[in-house]
mmCIF file of N, CA and C in Angstrom:
data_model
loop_
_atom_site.group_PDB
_atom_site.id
_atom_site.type_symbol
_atom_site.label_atom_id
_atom_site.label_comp_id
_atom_site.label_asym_id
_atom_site.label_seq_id
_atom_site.Cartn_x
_atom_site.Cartn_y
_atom_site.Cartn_z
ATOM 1 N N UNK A 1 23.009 4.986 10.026
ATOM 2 C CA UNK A 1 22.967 4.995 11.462
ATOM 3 C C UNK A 1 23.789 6.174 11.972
ATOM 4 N N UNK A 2 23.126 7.364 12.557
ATOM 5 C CA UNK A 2 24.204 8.271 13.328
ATOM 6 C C UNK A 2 24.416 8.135 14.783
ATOM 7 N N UNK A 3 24.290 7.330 15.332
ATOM 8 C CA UNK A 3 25.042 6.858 16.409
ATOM 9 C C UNK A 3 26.236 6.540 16.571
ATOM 10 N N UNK A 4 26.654 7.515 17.026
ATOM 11 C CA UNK A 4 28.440 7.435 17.553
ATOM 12 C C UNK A 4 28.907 7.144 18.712
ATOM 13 N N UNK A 5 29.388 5.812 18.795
ATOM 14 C CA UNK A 5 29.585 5.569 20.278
ATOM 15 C C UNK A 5 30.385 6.528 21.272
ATOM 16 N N UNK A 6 31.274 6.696 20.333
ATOM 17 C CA UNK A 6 32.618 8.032 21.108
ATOM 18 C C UNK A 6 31.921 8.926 21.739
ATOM 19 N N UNK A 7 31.311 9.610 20.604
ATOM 20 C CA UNK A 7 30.358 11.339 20.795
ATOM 21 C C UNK A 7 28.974 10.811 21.740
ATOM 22 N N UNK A 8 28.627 9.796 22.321
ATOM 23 C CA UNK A 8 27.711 9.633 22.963
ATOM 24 C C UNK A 8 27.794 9.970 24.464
ATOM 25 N N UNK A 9 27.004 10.555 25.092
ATOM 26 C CA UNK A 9 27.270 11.058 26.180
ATOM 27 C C UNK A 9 26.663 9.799 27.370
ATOM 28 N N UNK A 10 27.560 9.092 28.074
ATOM 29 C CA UNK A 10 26.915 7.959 28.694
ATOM 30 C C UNK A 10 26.734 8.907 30.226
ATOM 31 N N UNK A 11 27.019 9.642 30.595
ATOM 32 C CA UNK A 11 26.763 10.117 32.025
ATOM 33 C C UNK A 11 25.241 10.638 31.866
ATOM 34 N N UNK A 12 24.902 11.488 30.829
ATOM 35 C CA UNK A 12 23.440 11.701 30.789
ATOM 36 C C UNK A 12 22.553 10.559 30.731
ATOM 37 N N UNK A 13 23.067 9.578 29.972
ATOM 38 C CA UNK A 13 22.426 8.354 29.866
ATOM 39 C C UNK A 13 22.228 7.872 31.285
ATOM 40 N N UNK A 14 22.990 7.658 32.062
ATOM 41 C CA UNK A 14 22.982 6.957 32.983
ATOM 42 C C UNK A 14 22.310 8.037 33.979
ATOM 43 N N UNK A 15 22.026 9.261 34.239
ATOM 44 C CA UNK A 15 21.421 10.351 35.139
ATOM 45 C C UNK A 15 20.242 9.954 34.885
ATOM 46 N N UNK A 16 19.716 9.872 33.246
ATOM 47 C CA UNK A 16 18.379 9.574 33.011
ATOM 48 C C UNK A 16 17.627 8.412 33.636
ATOM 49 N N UNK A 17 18.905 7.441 32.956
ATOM 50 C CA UNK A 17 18.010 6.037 33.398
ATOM 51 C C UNK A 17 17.675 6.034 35.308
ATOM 52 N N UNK A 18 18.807 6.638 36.174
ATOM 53 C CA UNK A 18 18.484 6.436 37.299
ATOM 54 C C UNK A 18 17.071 7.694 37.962
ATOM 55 N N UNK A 19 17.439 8.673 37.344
ATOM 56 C CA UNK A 19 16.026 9.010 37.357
ATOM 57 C C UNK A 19 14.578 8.583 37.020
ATOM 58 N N UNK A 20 14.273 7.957 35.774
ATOM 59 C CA UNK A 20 13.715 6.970 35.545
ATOM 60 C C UNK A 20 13.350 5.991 36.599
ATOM 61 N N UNK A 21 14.248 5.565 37.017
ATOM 62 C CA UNK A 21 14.026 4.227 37.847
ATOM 63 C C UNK A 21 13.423 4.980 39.506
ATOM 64 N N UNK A 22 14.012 5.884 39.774
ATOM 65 C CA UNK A 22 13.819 7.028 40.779
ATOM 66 C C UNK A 22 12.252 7.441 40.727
ATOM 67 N N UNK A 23 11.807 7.750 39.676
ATOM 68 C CA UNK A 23 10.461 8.115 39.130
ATOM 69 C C UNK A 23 9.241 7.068 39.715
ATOM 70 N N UNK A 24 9.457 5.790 39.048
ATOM 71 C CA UNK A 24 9.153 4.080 39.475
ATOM 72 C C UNK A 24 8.913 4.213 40.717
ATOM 73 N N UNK A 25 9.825 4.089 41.428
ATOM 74 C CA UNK A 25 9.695 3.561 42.590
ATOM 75 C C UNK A 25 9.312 4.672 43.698
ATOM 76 N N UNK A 26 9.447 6.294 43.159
ATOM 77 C CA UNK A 26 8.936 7.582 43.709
ATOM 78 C C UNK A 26 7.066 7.328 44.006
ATOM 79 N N UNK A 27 6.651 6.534 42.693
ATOM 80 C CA UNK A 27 5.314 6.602 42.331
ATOM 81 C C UNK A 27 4.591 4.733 42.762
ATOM 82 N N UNK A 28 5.313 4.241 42.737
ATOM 83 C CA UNK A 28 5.237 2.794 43.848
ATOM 84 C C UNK A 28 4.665 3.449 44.995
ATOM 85 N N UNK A 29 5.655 3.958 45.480
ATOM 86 C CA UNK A 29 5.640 4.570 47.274
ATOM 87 C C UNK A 29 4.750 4.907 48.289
ATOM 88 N N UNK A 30 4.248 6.015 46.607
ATOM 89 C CA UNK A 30 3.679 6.738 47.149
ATOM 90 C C UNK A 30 2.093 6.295 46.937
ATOM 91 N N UNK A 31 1.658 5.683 46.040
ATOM 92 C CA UNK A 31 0.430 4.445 45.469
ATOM 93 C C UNK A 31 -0.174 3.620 46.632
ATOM 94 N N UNK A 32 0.949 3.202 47.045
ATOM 95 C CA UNK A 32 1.046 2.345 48.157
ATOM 96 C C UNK A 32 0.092 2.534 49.376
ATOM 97 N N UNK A 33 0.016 4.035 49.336
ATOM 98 C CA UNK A 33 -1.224 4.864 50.655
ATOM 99 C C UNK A 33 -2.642 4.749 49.715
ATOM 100 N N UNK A 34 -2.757 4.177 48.672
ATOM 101 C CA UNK A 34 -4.455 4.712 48.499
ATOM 102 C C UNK A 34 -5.153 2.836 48.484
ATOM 103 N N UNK A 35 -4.524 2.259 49.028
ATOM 104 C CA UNK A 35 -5.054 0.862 49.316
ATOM 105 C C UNK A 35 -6.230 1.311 50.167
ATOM 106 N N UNK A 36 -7.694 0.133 49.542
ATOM 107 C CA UNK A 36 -8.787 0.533 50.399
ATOM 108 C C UNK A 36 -9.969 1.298 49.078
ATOM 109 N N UNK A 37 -8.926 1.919 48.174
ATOM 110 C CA UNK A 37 -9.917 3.085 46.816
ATOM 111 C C UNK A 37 -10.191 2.008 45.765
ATOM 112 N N UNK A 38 -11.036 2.472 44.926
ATOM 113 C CA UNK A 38 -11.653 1.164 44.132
ATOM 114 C C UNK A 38 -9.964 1.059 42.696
ATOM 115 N N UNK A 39 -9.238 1.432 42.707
ATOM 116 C CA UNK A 39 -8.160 1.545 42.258
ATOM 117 C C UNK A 39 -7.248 0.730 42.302
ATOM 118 N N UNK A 40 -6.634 0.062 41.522
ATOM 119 C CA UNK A 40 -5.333 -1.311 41.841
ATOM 120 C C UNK A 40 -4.302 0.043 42.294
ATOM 121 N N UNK A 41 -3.910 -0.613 43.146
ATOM 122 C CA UNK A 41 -2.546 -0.166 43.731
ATOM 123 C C UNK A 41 -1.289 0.253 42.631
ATOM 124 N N UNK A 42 -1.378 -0.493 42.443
ATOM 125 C CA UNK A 42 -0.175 -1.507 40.910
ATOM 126 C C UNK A 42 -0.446 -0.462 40.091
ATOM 127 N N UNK A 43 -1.709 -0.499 39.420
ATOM 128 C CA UNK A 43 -2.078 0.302 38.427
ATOM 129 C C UNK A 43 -1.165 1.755 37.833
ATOM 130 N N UNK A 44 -0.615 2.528 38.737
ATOM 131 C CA UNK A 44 -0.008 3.767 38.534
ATOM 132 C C UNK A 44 1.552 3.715 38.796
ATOM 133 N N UNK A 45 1.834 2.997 38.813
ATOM 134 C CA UNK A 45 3.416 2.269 38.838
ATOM 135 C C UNK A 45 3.980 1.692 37.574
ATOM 136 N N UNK A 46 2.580 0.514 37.301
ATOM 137 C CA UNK A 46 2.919 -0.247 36.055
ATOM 138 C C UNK A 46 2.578 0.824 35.061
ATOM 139 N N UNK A 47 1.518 2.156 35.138
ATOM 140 C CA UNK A 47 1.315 2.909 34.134
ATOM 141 C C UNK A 47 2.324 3.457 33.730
ATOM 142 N N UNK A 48 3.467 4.313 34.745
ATOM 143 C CA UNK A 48 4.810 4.730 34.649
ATOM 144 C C UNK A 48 5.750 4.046 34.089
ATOM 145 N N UNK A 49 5.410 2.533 34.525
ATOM 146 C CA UNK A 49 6.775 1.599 33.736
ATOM 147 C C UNK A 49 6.625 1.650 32.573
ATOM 148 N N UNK A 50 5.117 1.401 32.141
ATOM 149 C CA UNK A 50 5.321 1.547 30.776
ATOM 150 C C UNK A 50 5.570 2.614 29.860
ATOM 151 N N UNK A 51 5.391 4.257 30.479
ATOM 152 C CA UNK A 51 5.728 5.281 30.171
ATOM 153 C C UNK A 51 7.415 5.219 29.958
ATOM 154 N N UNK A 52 7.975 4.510 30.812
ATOM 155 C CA UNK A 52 9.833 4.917 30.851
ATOM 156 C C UNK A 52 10.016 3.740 29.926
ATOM 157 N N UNK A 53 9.383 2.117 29.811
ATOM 158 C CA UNK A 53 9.929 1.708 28.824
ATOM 159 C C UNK A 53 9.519 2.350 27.048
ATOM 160 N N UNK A 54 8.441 3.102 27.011
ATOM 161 C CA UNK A 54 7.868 4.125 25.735
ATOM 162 C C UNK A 54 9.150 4.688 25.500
ATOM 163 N N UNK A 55 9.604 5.836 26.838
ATOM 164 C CA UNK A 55 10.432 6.521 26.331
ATOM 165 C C UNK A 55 12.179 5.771 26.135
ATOM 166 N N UNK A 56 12.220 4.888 26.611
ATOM 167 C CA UNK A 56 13.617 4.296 26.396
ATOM 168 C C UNK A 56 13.624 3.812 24.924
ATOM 169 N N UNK A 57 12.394 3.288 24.225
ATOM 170 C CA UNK A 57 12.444 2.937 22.620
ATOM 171 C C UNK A 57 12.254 4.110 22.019
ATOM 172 N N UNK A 58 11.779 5.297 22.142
ATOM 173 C CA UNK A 58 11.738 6.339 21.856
ATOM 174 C C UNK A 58 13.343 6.973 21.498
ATOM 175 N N UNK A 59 13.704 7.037 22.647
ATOM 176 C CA UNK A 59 15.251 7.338 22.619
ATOM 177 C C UNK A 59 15.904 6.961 21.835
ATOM 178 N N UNK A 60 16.293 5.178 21.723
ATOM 179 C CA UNK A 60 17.089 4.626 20.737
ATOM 180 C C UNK A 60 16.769 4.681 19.349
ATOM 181 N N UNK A 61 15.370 4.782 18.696
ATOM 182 C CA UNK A 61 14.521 5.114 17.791
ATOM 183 C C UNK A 61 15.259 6.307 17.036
ATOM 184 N N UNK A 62 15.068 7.636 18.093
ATOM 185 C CA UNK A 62 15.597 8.712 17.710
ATOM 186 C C UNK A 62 17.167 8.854 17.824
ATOM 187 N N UNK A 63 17.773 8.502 18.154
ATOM 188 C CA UNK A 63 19.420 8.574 18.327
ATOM 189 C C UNK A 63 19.682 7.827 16.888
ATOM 190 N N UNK A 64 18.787 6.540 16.137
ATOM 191 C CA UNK A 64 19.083 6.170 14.725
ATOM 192 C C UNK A 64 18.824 7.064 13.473
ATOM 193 N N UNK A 65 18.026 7.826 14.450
ATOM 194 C CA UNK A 65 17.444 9.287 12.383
ATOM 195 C C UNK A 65 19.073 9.854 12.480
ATOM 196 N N UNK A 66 19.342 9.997 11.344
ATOM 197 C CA UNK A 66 19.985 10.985 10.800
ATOM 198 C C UNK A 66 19.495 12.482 11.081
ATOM 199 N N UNK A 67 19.978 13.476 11.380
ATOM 200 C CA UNK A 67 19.892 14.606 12.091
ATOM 201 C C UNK A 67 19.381 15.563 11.003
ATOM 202 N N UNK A 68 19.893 15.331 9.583
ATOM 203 C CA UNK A 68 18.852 16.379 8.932
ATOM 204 C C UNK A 68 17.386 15.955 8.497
ATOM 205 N N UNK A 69 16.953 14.801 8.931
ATOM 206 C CA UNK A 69 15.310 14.336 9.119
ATOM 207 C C UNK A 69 14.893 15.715 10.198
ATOM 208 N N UNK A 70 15.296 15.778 10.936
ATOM 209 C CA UNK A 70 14.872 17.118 11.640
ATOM 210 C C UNK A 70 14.528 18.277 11.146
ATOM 211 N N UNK A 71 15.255 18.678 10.644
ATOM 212 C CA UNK A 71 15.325 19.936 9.519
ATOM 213 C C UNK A 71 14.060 19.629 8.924
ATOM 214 N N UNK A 72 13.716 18.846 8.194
ATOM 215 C CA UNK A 72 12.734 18.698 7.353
ATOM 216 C C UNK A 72 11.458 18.615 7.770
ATOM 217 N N UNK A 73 11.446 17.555 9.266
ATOM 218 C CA UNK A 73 10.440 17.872 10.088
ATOM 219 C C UNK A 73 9.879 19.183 10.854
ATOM 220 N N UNK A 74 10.704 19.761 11.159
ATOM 221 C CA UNK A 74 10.286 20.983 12.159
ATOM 222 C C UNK A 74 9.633 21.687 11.915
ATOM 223 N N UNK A 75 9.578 22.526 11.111
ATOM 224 C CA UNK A 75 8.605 23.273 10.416
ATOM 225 C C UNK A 75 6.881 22.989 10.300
ATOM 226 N N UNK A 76 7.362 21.335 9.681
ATOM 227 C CA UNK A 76 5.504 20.958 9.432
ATOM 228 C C UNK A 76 5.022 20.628 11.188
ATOM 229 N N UNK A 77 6.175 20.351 11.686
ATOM 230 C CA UNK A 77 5.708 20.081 13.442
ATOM 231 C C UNK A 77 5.480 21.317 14.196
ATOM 232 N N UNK A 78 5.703 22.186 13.770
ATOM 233 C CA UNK A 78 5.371 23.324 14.331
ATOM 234 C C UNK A 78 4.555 23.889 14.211
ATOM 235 N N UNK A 79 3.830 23.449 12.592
ATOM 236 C CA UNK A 79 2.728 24.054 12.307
ATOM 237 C C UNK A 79 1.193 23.597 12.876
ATOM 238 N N UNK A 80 1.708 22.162 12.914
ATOM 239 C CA UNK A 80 1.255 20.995 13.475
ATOM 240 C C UNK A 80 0.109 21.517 14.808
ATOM 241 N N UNK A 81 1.586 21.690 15.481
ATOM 242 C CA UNK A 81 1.346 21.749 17.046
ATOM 243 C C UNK A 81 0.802 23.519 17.368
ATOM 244 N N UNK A 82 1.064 24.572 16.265
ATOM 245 C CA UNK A 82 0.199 25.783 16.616
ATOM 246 C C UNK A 82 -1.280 25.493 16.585
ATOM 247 N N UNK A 83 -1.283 24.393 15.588
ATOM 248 C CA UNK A 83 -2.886 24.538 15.264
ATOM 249 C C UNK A 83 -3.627 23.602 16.696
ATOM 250 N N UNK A 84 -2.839 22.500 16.943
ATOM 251 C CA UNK A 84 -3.343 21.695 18.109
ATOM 252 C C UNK A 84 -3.474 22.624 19.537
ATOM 253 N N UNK A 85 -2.498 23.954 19.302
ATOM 254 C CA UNK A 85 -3.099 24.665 20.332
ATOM 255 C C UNK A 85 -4.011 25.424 19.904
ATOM 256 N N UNK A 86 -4.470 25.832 18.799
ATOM 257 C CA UNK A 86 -5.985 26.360 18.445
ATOM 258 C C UNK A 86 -7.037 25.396 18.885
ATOM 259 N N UNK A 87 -6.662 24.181 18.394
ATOM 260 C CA UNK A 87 -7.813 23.101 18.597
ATOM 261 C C UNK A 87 -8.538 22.952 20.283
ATOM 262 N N UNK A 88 -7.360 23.036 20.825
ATOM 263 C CA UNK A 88 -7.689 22.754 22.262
ATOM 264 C C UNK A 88 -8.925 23.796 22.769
ATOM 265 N N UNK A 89 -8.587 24.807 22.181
ATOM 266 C CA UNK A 89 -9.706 26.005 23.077
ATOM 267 C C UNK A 89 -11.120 25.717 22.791
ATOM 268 N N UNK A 90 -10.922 24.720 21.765
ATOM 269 C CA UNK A 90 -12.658 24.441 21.225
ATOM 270 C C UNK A 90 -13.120 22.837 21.958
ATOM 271 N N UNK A 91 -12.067 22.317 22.853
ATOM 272 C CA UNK A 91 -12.341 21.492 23.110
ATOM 273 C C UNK A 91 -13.168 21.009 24.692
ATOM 274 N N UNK A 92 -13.977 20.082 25.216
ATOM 275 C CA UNK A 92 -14.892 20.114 25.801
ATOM 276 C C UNK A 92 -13.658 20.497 27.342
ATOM 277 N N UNK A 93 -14.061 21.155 28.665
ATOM 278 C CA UNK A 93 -12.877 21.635 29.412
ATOM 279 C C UNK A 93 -12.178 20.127 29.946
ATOM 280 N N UNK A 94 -11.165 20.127 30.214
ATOM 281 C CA UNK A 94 -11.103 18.850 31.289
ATOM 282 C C UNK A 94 -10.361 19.536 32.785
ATOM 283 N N UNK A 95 -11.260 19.263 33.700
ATOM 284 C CA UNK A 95 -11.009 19.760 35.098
ATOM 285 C C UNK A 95 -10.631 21.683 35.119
ATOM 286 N N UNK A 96 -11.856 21.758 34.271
ATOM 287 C CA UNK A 96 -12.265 23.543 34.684
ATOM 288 C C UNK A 96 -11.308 23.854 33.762
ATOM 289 N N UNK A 97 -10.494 23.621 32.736
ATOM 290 C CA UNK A 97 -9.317 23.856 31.950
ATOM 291 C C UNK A 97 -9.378 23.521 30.475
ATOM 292 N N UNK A 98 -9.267 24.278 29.665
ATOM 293 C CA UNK A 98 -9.412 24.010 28.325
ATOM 294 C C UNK A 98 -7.625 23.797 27.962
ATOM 295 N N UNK A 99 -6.959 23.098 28.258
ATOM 296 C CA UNK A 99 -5.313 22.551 28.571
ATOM 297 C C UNK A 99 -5.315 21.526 27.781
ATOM 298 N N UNK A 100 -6.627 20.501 28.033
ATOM 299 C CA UNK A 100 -5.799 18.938 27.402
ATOM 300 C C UNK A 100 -6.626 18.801 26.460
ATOM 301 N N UNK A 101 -6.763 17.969 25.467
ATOM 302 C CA UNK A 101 -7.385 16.595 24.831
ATOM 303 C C UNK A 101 -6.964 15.224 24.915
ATOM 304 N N UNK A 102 -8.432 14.373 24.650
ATOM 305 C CA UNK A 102 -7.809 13.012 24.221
ATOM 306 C C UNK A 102 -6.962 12.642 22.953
ATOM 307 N N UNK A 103 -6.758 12.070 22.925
ATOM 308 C CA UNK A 103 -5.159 11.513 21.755
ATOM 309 C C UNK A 103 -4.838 9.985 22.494
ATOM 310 N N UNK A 104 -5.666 9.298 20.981
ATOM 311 C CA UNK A 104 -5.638 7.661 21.707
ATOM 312 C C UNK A 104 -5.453 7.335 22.783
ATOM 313 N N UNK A 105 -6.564 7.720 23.320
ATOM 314 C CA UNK A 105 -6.772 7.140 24.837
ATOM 315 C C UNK A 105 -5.913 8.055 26.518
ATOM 316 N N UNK A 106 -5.296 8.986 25.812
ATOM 317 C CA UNK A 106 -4.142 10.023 26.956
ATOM 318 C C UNK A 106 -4.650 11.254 26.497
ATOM 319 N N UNK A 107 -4.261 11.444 27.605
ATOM 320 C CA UNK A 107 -4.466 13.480 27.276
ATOM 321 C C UNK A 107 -3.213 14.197 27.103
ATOM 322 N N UNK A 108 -3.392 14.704 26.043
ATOM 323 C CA UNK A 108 -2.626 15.102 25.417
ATOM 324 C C UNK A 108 -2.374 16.530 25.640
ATOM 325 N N UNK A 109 -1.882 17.793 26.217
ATOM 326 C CA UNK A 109 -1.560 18.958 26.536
ATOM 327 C C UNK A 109 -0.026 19.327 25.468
ATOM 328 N N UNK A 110 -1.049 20.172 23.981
ATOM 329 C CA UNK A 110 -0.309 20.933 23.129
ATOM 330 C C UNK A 110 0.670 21.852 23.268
ATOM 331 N N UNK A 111 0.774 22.365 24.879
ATOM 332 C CA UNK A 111 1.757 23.645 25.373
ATOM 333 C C UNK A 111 2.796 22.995 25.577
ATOM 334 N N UNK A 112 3.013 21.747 26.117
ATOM 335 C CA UNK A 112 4.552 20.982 26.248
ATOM 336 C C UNK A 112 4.943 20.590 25.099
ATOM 337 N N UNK A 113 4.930 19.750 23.575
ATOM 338 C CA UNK A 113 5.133 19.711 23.091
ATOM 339 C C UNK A 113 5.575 20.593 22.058
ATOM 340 N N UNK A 114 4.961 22.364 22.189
ATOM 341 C CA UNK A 114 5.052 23.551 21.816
ATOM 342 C C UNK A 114 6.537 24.509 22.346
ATOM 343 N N UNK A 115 6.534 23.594 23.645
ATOM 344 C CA UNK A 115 8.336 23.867 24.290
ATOM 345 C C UNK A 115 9.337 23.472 23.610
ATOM 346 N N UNK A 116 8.976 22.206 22.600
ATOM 347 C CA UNK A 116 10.236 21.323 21.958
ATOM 348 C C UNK A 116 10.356 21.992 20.816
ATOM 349 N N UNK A 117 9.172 22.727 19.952
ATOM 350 C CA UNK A 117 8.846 23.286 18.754
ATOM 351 C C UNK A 117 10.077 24.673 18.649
ATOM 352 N N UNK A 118 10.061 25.181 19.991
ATOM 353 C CA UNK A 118 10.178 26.751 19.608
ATOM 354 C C UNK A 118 11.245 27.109 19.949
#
């Protein structure tokens, strides 16, 4: 386990989570105006919640690897993710844009994940 309570930074923690929660209720708000569209209201709120609870197990997930699992990963993830940006250009456009693919059921855009790579 490399989780160190000392060396843990709880002010980022806590910036995040209230952003997070900021995010929620940013996207509640604003949902709230398309009552009337064949669309649940709910729908894009609860989609977000479940995005911030993804990334909150995500987080704790990753704060348990040991830090040279990284090392070992990066490389093949990089290679990974050059080729997923080859892939994309062959892929059918989505909204005039050859940017995304599907990836179980989400669209997936290879250039952000290519930010974490490099």
């Amino acid at each position: 386990m490399m989780f160190h309570r000392k060396k843990f930074d709880w002010g980022i923690a806590i910036l995040l989570l209230i952003l997070m929660i900021f995010g929620v209720v940013a996207i509640f708000t604003a949902s709230s105006t398309t009552i009337g569209q064949q669309r649940s209201t709910q729908s894009f709120w609860w989609k977000q919640l479940i995005f911030v609870g993804l990334a909150i197990v995500s987080i704790v997930l990753l704060l348990r690897l040991p830090m040279p699992i990284f090392d070992v990963l990066i490389l093949p993830l990089y290679w990974v993710n050059i080729l997923a940006l080859i892939v994309v250009l062959f892929t059918p456009a989505v909204g005039g844009a050859h940017r995304w693919f599907r990836l179980f059921g989400l669209n997936y855009q290879p250039s952000e994940s290519a930010k974490l790579f490099t």
